[in-house]
């Protein structure tokens, strides 16, 4: 094959550079002051010159290069030449035969349509890192070649140049596999740190979902939690640790554990965030997180909440009107030096509330407020169970398996109990004026209420006893105003006494000679659980619970 008949067409950038060089030198000065790259000169001492590029035999050069080279000619891409490296890789290929018949390795890689395109356009094309039948990976470059004076798109030829990139491809695959393993580890850690089963309080219906980002996105630090505080109250939490990967998931796990511990203190939401802020700084001064901590009290019909730089909670009432809990909001956890405050929003029977992370509403091409507004519109028309609402909100936000960010959503409803179910949820309260008659009045009131609620005799008697001890403790150690409240749900009886003194009682061991100190011990012994907390307006509440018999 005479390769001097063919000329390779340079890519556009090289042609333009060559043209600029040719134009920059005057016609009568071309050749002066420099030696053309393809020419050879004899050295001054008479030693033989290095052969010029133009004088090198193309066939010998292509036969010796380690890359795979093939030349195909015409619209049928008949084989004009294959070098030794190509033959060693794929075997002998008879010259003059169409590529579709005798180059199956190129057909399997989808290279034949590319040859047609190169032949028509006269422009080179590249196919990167494709694995061939010999098990090696190659990058194929197809360059149009034509006889001198021949137009593009004629019966020209295409030079196929394949570079072995197996080592690079294997290294890239190892890197991808390592990244997949690291992501799977982070996702496993993240999911294991989230609640495996949500607590279901008596007065709320709750559902949640967590979806990690797509395979191209490292897992983040989104989390949520539901914590029953006792006395019918429930804490609801959602947070987002900035950053991605195992580190963010580990910090998230520490914060979630701390939230559960602080929640047991039954502190106001803003005090919980103050404690978390200090802890976040100790965990990692460079790591910040956002969080919303809210407490639902069925007796008040409201959510008391505090936010550390998190997105606003949304509440939909029974008529479909959606309200944002925008204020108050402080800076994220880990920034330090900020005094958080608590706010409240109504959560009446029939209402639905949503806590969420930024992955649900934040888009690169959309303002964040627009994303929240879209979520409000979706929530206003979302009805059904919390899980149905949760799934519907995720779908409306366009969240798919390849979403570029983590998404966590927590939906909870305060159901309106009507009909026979309403008989299972009752409240009764009595204001205590103090004096020697307060304790007998409280016992008589509790006895009458528990009788009307048709509790069995054993539960009736223990309920009256617990009422007597809590009231006696409040009369001895508390200050007015004092109030007794009885509440039943479908699962438990709750007895609570409030007064104006903020000193919390503690269980202690009374000595035989002591005349007091046994009331709380008795309540703790006969009740399923008990606790105390400070009330927002000053004072305290002491409560106990009794589980109702099933059936």
Short mmCIF file of C-alpha atoms in Angstrom, two decimals:
data_model
loop_
_atom_site.label_atom_id
_atom_site.label_comp_id
_atom_site.label_asym_id
_atom_site.label_seq_id
_atom_site.Cartn_x
_atom_site.Cartn_y
_atom_site.Cartn_z
CA UNK A 1 0.00 0.00 0.00
CA UNK A 2 1.44 3.37 -1.02
CA UNK A 3 0.68 5.71 1.95
CA UNK A 4 2.16 8.73 0.14
CA UNK A 5 -1.08 8.98 -1.87
CA UNK A 6 -3.04 9.85 1.23
CA UNK A 7 -3.06 12.98 3.33
CA UNK A 8 -4.63 13.15 6.80
CA UNK A 9 -6.89 16.11 7.36
CA UNK A 10 -5.90 18.07 10.41
CA UNK A 11 -8.54 18.91 13.00
CA UNK A 12 -9.94 22.42 12.71
CA UNK A 13 -7.75 24.01 15.42
CA UNK A 14 -4.55 22.66 13.88
CA UNK A 15 -5.59 23.78 10.38
CA UNK A 16 -6.30 27.30 11.61
CA UNK A 17 -2.97 27.44 13.47
CA UNK A 18 -1.14 26.28 10.36
CA UNK A 19 -2.95 28.85 8.24
CA UNK A 20 -2.06 31.68 10.64
CA UNK A 21 1.60 30.64 10.58
CA UNK A 22 1.61 30.56 6.79
CA UNK A 23 -0.02 34.02 6.55
CA UNK A 24 2.30 35.56 9.14
CA UNK A 25 5.41 35.03 6.95
CA UNK A 26 5.75 37.12 3.75
CA UNK A 27 5.83 35.09 0.55
CA UNK A 28 9.32 36.26 -0.36
CA UNK A 29 10.71 35.48 3.12
CA UNK A 30 9.17 32.08 3.69
CA UNK A 31 11.83 29.52 4.47
CA UNK A 32 14.24 32.12 5.92
CA UNK A 33 15.19 32.26 9.58
CA UNK A 34 13.85 28.84 10.50
CA UNK A 35 14.06 25.26 9.43
CA UNK A 36 10.80 23.56 8.41
CA UNK A 37 9.93 20.69 10.72
CA UNK A 38 9.78 18.23 7.84
CA UNK A 39 13.19 19.15 6.39
CA UNK A 40 16.66 17.92 7.25
CA UNK A 41 19.93 19.84 7.25
CA UNK A 42 23.47 18.64 7.38
CA UNK A 43 25.36 19.73 10.48
CA UNK A 44 28.29 22.15 10.10
CA UNK A 45 30.85 19.46 10.95
CA UNK A 46 29.59 17.29 8.10
CA UNK A 47 27.91 14.55 10.19
CA UNK A 48 24.92 12.93 8.47
CA UNK A 49 21.62 14.65 9.11
CA UNK A 50 18.71 12.99 10.91
CA UNK A 51 16.20 11.79 8.29
CA UNK A 52 13.39 14.27 7.69
CA UNK A 53 9.81 13.33 8.63
CA UNK A 54 8.77 13.55 4.98
CA UNK A 55 11.40 10.97 4.12
CA UNK A 56 10.29 8.37 6.68
CA UNK A 57 8.31 5.46 5.17
CA UNK A 58 4.80 5.67 6.62
CA UNK A 59 4.28 1.91 6.42
CA UNK A 60 7.32 1.22 8.59
CA UNK A 61 6.23 3.83 11.16
CA UNK A 62 2.67 2.49 11.48
CA UNK A 63 3.88 -1.10 11.64
CA UNK A 64 6.00 -0.29 14.66
CA UNK A 65 3.70 1.89 16.77
CA UNK A 66 2.17 0.08 19.81
CA UNK A 67 -1.24 1.56 19.12
CA UNK A 68 -3.74 -0.28 16.92
CA UNK A 69 -4.03 1.24 13.43
CA UNK A 70 -6.40 0.35 10.62
CA UNK A 71 -7.19 2.13 7.35
CA UNK A 72 -10.58 1.60 5.72
CA UNK A 73 -11.59 3.01 2.34
CA UNK A 74 -14.85 4.00 0.69
CA UNK A 75 -18.47 3.87 1.83
CA UNK A 76 -18.20 0.13 2.56
CA UNK A 77 -15.06 0.76 4.63
CA UNK A 78 -13.01 -1.86 2.85
CA UNK A 79 -9.85 -2.75 4.70
CA UNK A 80 -6.81 -1.05 3.16
CA UNK A 81 -4.35 -1.69 5.98
CA UNK A 82 -3.99 -2.99 9.53
CA UNK A 83 -0.73 -2.75 11.47
CA UNK A 84 1.03 -5.46 13.44
CA UNK A 85 -0.42 -4.31 16.78
CA UNK A 86 -3.96 -4.59 15.39
CA UNK A 87 -3.24 -8.06 14.05
CA UNK A 88 -1.78 -9.14 17.38
CA UNK A 89 -4.90 -7.94 19.20
CA UNK A 90 -7.65 -9.17 16.88
CA UNK A 91 -6.00 -11.48 14.38
CA UNK A 92 -5.28 -11.26 10.65
CA UNK A 93 -7.79 -9.27 8.60
CA UNK A 94 -7.91 -9.82 4.79
CA UNK A 95 -7.41 -6.64 2.79
CA UNK A 96 -10.09 -5.42 0.45
CA UNK A 97 -13.02 -6.86 2.42
CA UNK A 98 -15.79 -4.68 3.93
CA UNK A 99 -15.35 -3.82 7.60
CA UNK A 100 -18.88 -4.97 8.43
CA UNK A 101 -17.89 -8.53 7.46
CA UNK A 102 -14.31 -8.79 8.65
CA UNK A 103 -14.01 -6.30 11.52
CA UNK A 104 -16.61 -7.65 13.98
CA UNK A 105 -14.72 -6.12 16.89
CA UNK A 106 -15.47 -2.65 15.53
CA UNK A 107 -19.09 -3.53 14.85
CA UNK A 108 -19.61 -4.71 18.45
CA UNK A 109 -18.22 -1.42 19.73
CA UNK A 110 -20.64 0.55 17.55
CA UNK A 111 -17.79 2.08 15.56
CA UNK A 112 -19.15 1.50 12.06
CA UNK A 113 -21.82 4.25 12.23
CA UNK A 114 -19.07 6.54 13.50
CA UNK A 115 -16.98 5.71 10.41
CA UNK A 116 -19.92 6.70 8.21
CA UNK A 117 -20.25 9.99 10.07
CA UNK A 118 -16.54 10.76 9.74
CA UNK A 119 -16.60 9.97 6.04
CA UNK A 120 -19.60 12.24 5.46
CA UNK A 121 -18.48 15.17 7.60
CA UNK A 122 -14.76 15.06 6.96
CA UNK A 123 -14.20 15.67 10.68
CA UNK A 124 -12.44 13.39 13.17
CA UNK A 125 -14.40 11.68 15.93
CA UNK A 126 -13.33 9.92 19.14
CA UNK A 127 -14.89 7.06 21.08
CA UNK A 128 -13.48 6.95 24.61
CA UNK A 129 -12.59 3.93 26.72
CA UNK A 130 -14.55 1.07 25.17
CA UNK A 131 -13.89 -2.54 26.14
CA UNK A 132 -13.17 -4.72 23.11
CA UNK A 133 -13.58 -8.47 22.61
CA UNK A 134 -9.95 -9.10 23.60
CA UNK A 135 -10.74 -7.87 27.10
CA UNK A 136 -8.71 -4.69 26.73
CA UNK A 137 -10.08 -1.14 26.79
CA UNK A 138 -9.29 1.26 23.95
CA UNK A 139 -9.94 4.84 22.99
CA UNK A 140 -10.67 4.99 19.26
CA UNK A 141 -9.95 8.06 17.13
CA UNK A 142 -11.30 8.04 13.58
CA UNK A 143 -9.66 10.58 11.26
CA UNK A 144 -10.74 11.26 7.65
CA UNK A 145 -8.04 10.62 5.06
CA UNK A 146 -8.34 11.48 1.37
CA UNK A 147 -6.17 11.42 -1.73
CA UNK A 148 -4.62 14.74 -2.63
CA UNK A 149 -7.26 16.89 -4.31
CA UNK A 150 -10.14 14.65 -3.33
CA UNK A 151 -13.19 16.35 -1.78
CA UNK A 152 -14.64 15.46 1.62
CA UNK A 153 -17.48 12.98 1.43
CA UNK A 154 -16.09 11.15 -1.62
CA UNK A 155 -14.58 7.71 -1.72
CA UNK A 156 -12.02 8.73 0.86
CA UNK A 157 -10.66 6.67 3.71
CA UNK A 158 -10.77 6.70 7.46
CA UNK A 159 -7.76 6.06 9.67
CA UNK A 160 -8.75 4.20 12.85
CA UNK A 161 -6.28 4.76 15.68
CA UNK A 162 -6.88 2.85 18.94
CA UNK A 163 -4.92 3.58 22.11
CA UNK A 164 -4.82 0.94 24.84
CA UNK A 165 -6.25 2.58 27.99
CA UNK A 166 -6.88 -0.60 29.96
CA UNK A 167 -4.79 0.47 32.93
CA UNK A 168 -6.59 3.82 33.10
CA UNK A 169 -10.00 2.17 32.73
CA UNK A 170 -9.26 -0.36 35.47
CA UNK A 171 -7.99 2.37 37.78
CA UNK A 172 -11.13 4.41 37.12
CA UNK A 173 -13.32 1.38 37.81
CA UNK A 174 -11.47 0.69 41.07
CA UNK A 175 -12.02 4.32 42.06
CA UNK A 176 -15.72 4.09 41.21
CA UNK A 177 -16.03 0.85 43.17
CA UNK A 178 -14.31 2.46 46.14
CA UNK A 179 -16.67 5.43 45.96
CA UNK A 180 -19.67 3.08 45.75
CA UNK A 181 -18.48 1.16 48.81
CA UNK A 182 -17.90 4.39 50.71
CA UNK A 183 -21.36 5.66 49.77
CA UNK A 184 -22.97 2.35 50.72
CA UNK A 185 -21.19 2.53 54.08
CA UNK A 186 -22.43 6.09 54.65
CA UNK A 187 -26.00 5.19 53.63
CA UNK A 188 -25.97 2.13 55.90
CA UNK A 189 -24.66 4.22 58.79
CA UNK A 190 -27.18 6.97 58.10
CA UNK A 191 -30.14 4.61 57.92
CA UNK A 192 -29.04 2.67 61.02
CA UNK A 193 -28.91 5.90 63.03
CA UNK A 194 -32.42 6.93 62.02
CA UNK A 195 -35.42 5.55 63.97
CA UNK A 196 -36.12 2.02 62.78
CA UNK A 197 -39.71 2.37 63.96
CA UNK A 198 -41.39 5.66 64.82
CA UNK A 199 -43.03 6.05 68.20
CA UNK A 200 -46.78 6.51 67.82
CA UNK A 201 -48.21 8.76 70.55
CA UNK A 202 -51.84 8.50 71.64
CA UNK A 203 -52.82 11.86 70.22
CA UNK A 204 -50.79 12.02 66.99
CA UNK A 205 -50.58 9.99 63.81
CA UNK A 206 -47.06 10.11 62.40
CA UNK A 207 -45.18 9.02 59.25
CA UNK A 208 -41.72 9.83 57.93
CA UNK A 209 -39.52 9.13 54.95
CA UNK A 210 -35.83 9.39 54.24
CA UNK A 211 -34.32 9.16 50.77
CA UNK A 212 -30.55 9.45 50.24
CA UNK A 213 -29.23 11.38 47.26
CA UNK A 214 -28.58 9.65 43.94
CA UNK A 215 -25.51 7.55 43.21
CA UNK A 216 -23.56 10.64 42.16
CA UNK A 217 -24.25 12.43 45.45
CA UNK A 218 -22.64 11.56 48.77
CA UNK A 219 -25.09 10.88 51.57
CA UNK A 220 -25.76 13.78 53.92
CA UNK A 221 -26.68 14.19 57.58
CA UNK A 222 -30.49 14.51 57.54
CA UNK A 223 -32.37 13.05 60.50
CA UNK A 224 -35.72 13.06 62.25
CA UNK A 225 -37.11 11.66 65.48
CA UNK A 226 -40.28 11.31 67.55
CA UNK A 227 -39.95 11.21 71.36
CA UNK A 228 -42.83 10.60 73.78
CA UNK A 229 -42.27 12.79 76.82
CA UNK A 230 -44.99 11.40 79.08
CA UNK A 231 -48.12 13.08 80.31
CA UNK A 232 -49.47 12.92 76.74
CA UNK A 233 -46.80 15.27 75.35
CA UNK A 234 -44.62 14.48 72.34
CA UNK A 235 -41.38 15.96 70.99
CA UNK A 236 -40.87 16.07 67.21
CA UNK A 237 -37.43 16.76 65.76
CA UNK A 238 -35.85 17.20 62.35
CA UNK A 239 -32.31 18.29 61.52
CA UNK A 240 -29.70 18.51 58.81
CA UNK A 241 -25.93 18.34 59.33
CA UNK A 242 -24.04 20.35 56.74
CA UNK A 243 -21.60 18.34 54.63
CA UNK A 244 -21.69 14.83 53.22
CA UNK A 245 -20.30 11.38 53.71
CA UNK A 246 -19.55 9.24 56.74
CA UNK A 247 -18.46 12.25 58.82
CA UNK A 248 -21.79 14.04 58.41
CA UNK A 249 -23.69 10.83 59.23
CA UNK A 250 -21.59 10.28 62.36
CA UNK A 251 -22.19 13.83 63.61
CA UNK A 252 -25.89 13.38 62.89
CA UNK A 253 -25.95 10.24 65.05
CA UNK A 254 -24.34 12.06 67.97
CA UNK A 255 -26.78 14.96 67.74
CA UNK A 256 -29.80 12.68 67.50
CA UNK A 257 -28.67 10.73 70.58
CA UNK A 258 -28.13 13.99 72.45
CA UNK A 259 -31.61 15.24 71.49
CA UNK A 260 -33.20 12.12 72.97
CA UNK A 261 -31.19 12.56 76.18
CA UNK A 262 -32.06 16.25 76.52
CA UNK A 263 -35.71 15.53 75.72
CA UNK A 264 -35.91 13.35 78.85
CA UNK A 265 -35.25 16.48 80.88
CA UNK A 266 -38.55 17.81 79.49
CA UNK A 267 -37.07 21.26 78.88
CA UNK A 268 -38.62 23.99 76.71
CA UNK A 269 -37.60 23.72 73.03
CA UNK A 270 -35.25 26.71 73.10
CA UNK A 271 -33.33 25.30 76.07
CA UNK A 272 -32.88 22.00 74.25
CA UNK A 273 -31.40 23.89 71.28
CA UNK A 274 -29.08 25.81 73.62
CA UNK A 275 -27.69 22.53 74.91
CA UNK A 276 -27.37 21.13 71.38
CA UNK A 277 -25.55 24.26 70.23
CA UNK A 278 -22.84 23.78 72.83
CA UNK A 279 -22.56 20.07 72.07
CA UNK A 280 -22.27 20.68 68.32
CA UNK A 281 -19.33 23.01 68.94
CA UNK A 282 -17.61 20.37 71.07
CA UNK A 283 -18.16 17.62 68.49
CA UNK A 284 -16.63 19.62 65.63
CA UNK A 285 -16.11 23.38 65.64
CA UNK A 286 -16.19 23.37 61.82
CA UNK A 287 -19.42 21.37 61.55
CA UNK A 288 -22.77 23.13 61.76
CA UNK A 289 -26.30 21.77 61.66
CA UNK A 290 -29.85 23.07 61.44
CA UNK A 291 -32.64 21.75 63.63
CA UNK A 292 -36.28 22.23 64.63
CA UNK A 293 -37.46 20.95 68.01
CA UNK A 294 -41.20 21.06 68.68
CA UNK A 295 -43.36 19.82 71.56
CA UNK A 296 -47.03 18.94 71.17
CA UNK A 297 -49.32 19.12 74.21
CA UNK A 298 -52.83 17.77 73.46
CA UNK A 299 -54.26 19.68 76.40
CA UNK A 300 -53.18 22.99 74.88
CA UNK A 301 -53.83 22.15 71.22
CA UNK A 302 -50.59 23.90 70.21
CA UNK A 303 -47.03 23.19 69.10
CA UNK A 304 -44.31 24.96 71.04
CA UNK A 305 -41.23 25.06 68.83
CA UNK A 306 -37.75 26.51 68.38
CA UNK A 307 -35.59 26.58 65.24
CA UNK A 308 -31.83 26.71 64.77
CA UNK A 309 -31.49 27.94 61.19
CA UNK A 310 -33.90 25.33 59.81
CA UNK A 311 -36.65 25.73 57.24
CA UNK A 312 -40.08 26.73 58.60
CA UNK A 313 -42.56 24.11 59.74
CA UNK A 314 -45.84 24.06 57.80
CA UNK A 315 -49.24 23.47 59.43
CA UNK A 316 -52.44 22.78 57.50
CA UNK A 317 -55.70 23.19 59.39
CA UNK A 318 -58.83 21.13 58.80
CA UNK A 319 -60.05 23.64 56.19
CA UNK A 320 -56.90 23.32 54.04
CA UNK A 321 -55.31 26.65 55.03
CA UNK A 322 -51.51 26.35 55.37
CA UNK A 323 -49.53 28.47 57.80
CA UNK A 324 -45.76 28.84 58.14
CA UNK A 325 -44.12 28.78 61.56
CA UNK A 326 -41.48 31.30 60.50
CA UNK A 327 -40.57 32.80 63.87
CA UNK A 328 -38.56 32.61 65.98
CA UNK A 329 -35.46 31.31 64.16
CA UNK A 330 -31.88 31.45 65.42
CA UNK A 331 -28.58 30.59 63.73
CA UNK A 332 -27.56 26.96 63.09
CA UNK A 333 -26.18 24.72 65.81
CA UNK A 334 -22.43 24.99 66.29
CA UNK A 335 -22.19 28.75 65.78
CA UNK A 336 -22.42 29.56 69.52
CA UNK A 337 -23.23 32.77 71.32
CA UNK A 338 -26.92 32.93 70.49
CA UNK A 339 -29.89 32.81 72.85
CA UNK A 340 -32.67 30.80 71.21
CA UNK A 341 -36.32 31.48 71.90
CA UNK A 342 -39.49 29.40 71.60
CA UNK A 343 -42.66 30.21 69.69
CA UNK A 344 -45.98 28.42 69.30
CA UNK A 345 -48.47 27.62 66.57
CA UNK A 346 -51.93 26.09 66.75
CA UNK A 347 -52.35 22.38 66.01
CA UNK A 348 -56.05 21.87 66.48
CA UNK A 349 -57.86 18.55 65.88
CA UNK A 350 -57.88 17.78 62.15
CA UNK A 351 -54.60 19.61 61.50
CA UNK A 352 -51.53 18.27 59.70
CA UNK A 353 -47.97 19.54 60.23
CA UNK A 354 -44.85 18.93 58.12
CA UNK A 355 -41.17 19.10 59.05
CA UNK A 356 -38.67 18.68 56.19
CA UNK A 357 -35.08 19.24 55.09
CA UNK A 358 -33.85 21.46 52.27
CA UNK A 359 -33.50 18.57 49.82
CA UNK A 360 -37.29 18.60 49.43
CA UNK A 361 -37.62 22.26 48.38
CA UNK A 362 -34.20 23.54 47.28
CA UNK A 363 -33.34 23.56 43.56
CA UNK A 364 -30.36 25.07 41.80
CA UNK A 365 -32.50 26.92 39.27
CA UNK A 366 -35.20 28.07 41.73
CA UNK A 367 -35.37 30.43 44.67
CA UNK A 368 -35.80 28.68 48.03
CA UNK A 369 -38.97 30.62 48.84
CA UNK A 370 -40.50 29.37 45.60
CA UNK A 371 -39.76 25.80 46.64
CA UNK A 372 -41.42 26.33 50.02
CA UNK A 373 -44.41 27.99 48.34
CA UNK A 374 -44.76 24.96 46.06
CA UNK A 375 -44.70 22.70 49.10
CA UNK A 376 -47.42 24.83 50.73
CA UNK A 377 -49.63 24.41 47.67
CA UNK A 378 -49.05 20.65 47.65
CA UNK A 379 -49.84 20.41 51.38
CA UNK A 380 -53.03 22.45 51.07
CA UNK A 381 -54.52 19.78 48.81
CA UNK A 382 -52.99 16.74 50.50
CA UNK A 383 -55.44 14.60 52.45
CA UNK A 384 -55.39 11.10 53.84
CA UNK A 385 -53.14 9.35 56.32
CA UNK A 386 -49.73 10.80 57.26
CA UNK A 387 -47.97 8.24 55.04
CA UNK A 388 -50.17 9.17 52.08
CA UNK A 389 -49.47 12.87 52.66
CA UNK A 390 -45.75 12.17 53.03
CA UNK A 391 -45.54 10.24 49.74
CA UNK A 392 -47.62 12.85 47.96
CA UNK A 393 -45.36 15.71 49.06
CA UNK A 394 -42.25 13.84 47.94
CA UNK A 395 -43.79 13.14 44.52
CA UNK A 396 -45.00 16.71 44.07
CA UNK A 397 -41.47 17.98 44.73
CA UNK A 398 -40.15 15.81 41.90
CA UNK A 399 -37.86 13.76 44.15
CA UNK A 400 -36.61 10.65 42.34
CA UNK A 401 -34.03 7.96 43.03
CA UNK A 402 -31.29 10.05 41.34
CA UNK A 403 -32.10 13.22 43.31
CA UNK A 404 -28.98 15.27 44.03
CA UNK A 405 -29.59 15.73 47.77
CA UNK A 406 -30.87 13.85 50.79
CA UNK A 407 -34.54 14.29 51.65
CA UNK A 408 -36.14 13.79 55.06
CA UNK A 409 -39.84 14.47 55.71
CA UNK A 410 -41.81 14.08 58.95
CA UNK A 411 -45.62 14.38 58.77
CA UNK A 412 -47.86 14.29 61.84
CA UNK A 413 -51.58 14.77 62.29
CA UNK A 414 -53.74 15.63 65.28
CA UNK A 415 -56.85 13.59 64.48
CA UNK A 416 -60.31 14.81 65.38
CA UNK A 417 -61.83 12.07 67.54
CA UNK A 418 -65.54 11.73 66.83
CA UNK A 419 -68.23 9.12 67.33
CA UNK A 420 -67.39 6.04 69.41
CA UNK A 421 -63.67 6.91 69.23
CA UNK A 422 -64.41 10.22 70.95
CA UNK A 423 -65.57 8.34 74.06
CA UNK A 424 -62.02 6.99 74.41
CA UNK A 425 -60.51 10.48 74.68
CA UNK A 426 -61.78 12.46 77.66
CA UNK A 427 -60.57 15.35 79.83
CA UNK A 428 -61.61 16.57 83.27
CA UNK A 429 -60.06 19.33 85.42
CA UNK A 430 -60.53 20.80 88.90
CA UNK A 431 -59.07 24.00 90.35
CA UNK A 432 -57.71 23.46 93.87
CA UNK A 433 -58.07 26.40 96.24
CA UNK A 434 -55.89 24.96 99.00
CA UNK A 435 -56.78 24.36 102.61
CA UNK A 436 -57.63 21.19 104.46
CA UNK A 437 -60.60 20.44 102.23
CA UNK A 438 -58.49 20.40 98.98
CA UNK A 439 -57.32 16.81 99.29
CA UNK A 440 -60.77 15.31 100.04
CA UNK A 441 -62.29 17.33 97.19
CA UNK A 442 -59.60 16.08 94.80
CA UNK A 443 -60.18 12.44 95.82
CA UNK A 444 -63.95 12.76 95.43
CA UNK A 445 -63.55 14.43 92.04
CA UNK A 446 -61.16 11.76 90.78
CA UNK A 447 -63.39 8.96 92.05
CA UNK A 448 -66.44 10.38 90.28
CA UNK A 449 -64.60 10.94 87.00
CA UNK A 450 -63.01 7.49 86.94
CA UNK A 451 -66.34 5.90 87.73
CA UNK A 452 -68.03 7.78 84.87
CA UNK A 453 -65.28 6.60 82.55
CA UNK A 454 -66.13 3.02 83.56
CA UNK A 455 -62.69 2.01 84.64
CA UNK A 456 -62.35 -1.35 86.43
CA UNK A 457 -62.26 -1.20 90.24
CA UNK A 458 -58.53 -1.87 90.54
CA UNK A 459 -57.61 0.95 88.15
CA UNK A 460 -60.19 3.19 89.81
CA UNK A 461 -58.62 2.70 93.24
CA UNK A 462 -55.01 3.16 92.13
CA UNK A 463 -56.01 6.27 90.18
CA UNK A 464 -57.65 7.79 93.26
CA UNK A 465 -54.59 6.92 95.36
CA UNK A 466 -52.19 8.52 92.86
CA UNK A 467 -54.41 11.62 92.76
CA UNK A 468 -54.36 11.87 96.54
CA UNK A 469 -50.55 11.62 96.73
CA UNK A 470 -49.89 14.14 93.95
CA UNK A 471 -52.33 16.66 95.42
CA UNK A 472 -50.88 16.18 98.92
CA UNK A 473 -47.37 16.75 97.54
CA UNK A 474 -48.51 19.96 95.80
CA UNK A 475 -50.31 21.22 98.90
CA UNK A 476 -47.23 20.67 101.05
CA UNK A 477 -44.48 21.87 98.70
CA UNK A 478 -46.24 24.01 96.09
CA UNK A 479 -47.96 27.37 95.93
CA UNK A 480 -51.22 28.50 94.33
CA UNK A 481 -52.67 28.36 91.77
CA UNK A 482 -53.10 24.59 91.84
CA UNK A 483 -55.02 22.50 89.36
CA UNK A 484 -55.84 18.79 88.97
CA UNK A 485 -56.32 17.37 85.51
CA UNK A 486 -57.41 13.85 84.53
CA UNK A 487 -57.13 12.63 80.99
CA UNK A 488 -57.82 9.35 79.31
CA UNK A 489 -56.85 8.14 75.84
CA UNK A 490 -57.45 4.85 74.13
CA UNK A 491 -54.28 3.53 75.80
CA UNK A 492 -53.72 5.19 79.17
CA UNK A 493 -54.95 7.27 82.08
CA UNK A 494 -52.96 10.44 82.82
CA UNK A 495 -53.16 12.30 86.14
CA UNK A 496 -51.46 15.70 86.38
CA UNK A 497 -51.23 18.33 89.12
CA UNK A 498 -49.85 21.84 88.48
CA UNK A 499 -48.92 24.57 90.95
CA UNK A 500 -47.04 27.85 91.09
CA UNK A 501 -43.76 26.63 92.60
CA UNK A 502 -40.97 25.70 90.16
CA UNK A 503 -39.12 23.35 92.52
CA UNK A 504 -39.27 19.90 90.90
CA UNK A 505 -39.87 16.91 93.17
CA UNK A 506 -37.49 14.00 93.21
CA UNK A 507 -37.88 10.48 94.37
CA UNK A 508 -35.94 9.74 97.56
CA UNK A 509 -35.77 7.01 100.12
CA UNK A 510 -37.69 7.91 103.27
CA UNK A 511 -36.33 6.70 106.58
CA UNK A 512 -38.71 4.93 109.04
CA UNK A 513 -38.80 7.99 111.30
CA UNK A 514 -39.59 10.45 108.46
CA UNK A 515 -43.11 11.86 108.40
CA UNK A 516 -42.93 12.84 104.69
CA UNK A 517 -41.14 11.94 101.49
CA UNK A 518 -43.15 8.85 100.60
CA UNK A 519 -45.74 10.34 98.22
CA UNK A 520 -43.63 10.35 95.05
CA UNK A 521 -42.23 6.91 95.93
CA UNK A 522 -45.76 5.55 96.18
CA UNK A 523 -46.76 7.14 92.84
CA UNK A 524 -43.64 5.76 91.15
CA UNK A 525 -44.44 2.29 92.49
CA UNK A 526 -48.08 2.04 91.45
CA UNK A 527 -47.97 4.00 88.16
CA UNK A 528 -46.58 2.87 84.81
CA UNK A 529 -44.46 6.04 84.65
CA UNK A 530 -44.23 9.46 86.26
CA UNK A 531 -42.37 12.73 85.74
CA UNK A 532 -42.29 16.46 86.29
CA UNK A 533 -41.49 19.58 84.32
CA UNK A 534 -41.46 23.34 84.69
CA UNK A 535 -44.36 25.14 83.03
CA UNK A 536 -43.81 28.14 80.72
CA UNK A 537 -45.56 30.68 82.94
CA UNK A 538 -43.65 29.63 86.05
CA UNK A 539 -44.43 26.73 88.34
CA UNK A 540 -44.37 23.03 87.65
CA UNK A 541 -46.45 20.06 86.58
CA UNK A 542 -46.16 16.60 88.16
CA UNK A 543 -47.81 13.71 86.33
CA UNK A 544 -48.19 9.94 86.29
CA UNK A 545 -49.63 7.43 83.81
CA UNK A 546 -51.47 4.13 84.02
CA UNK A 547 -51.71 1.79 81.04
CA UNK A 548 -55.27 0.68 80.32
CA UNK A 549 -56.03 -3.02 80.07
CA UNK A 550 -56.34 -4.23 76.49
CA UNK A 551 -59.58 -5.52 75.14
#
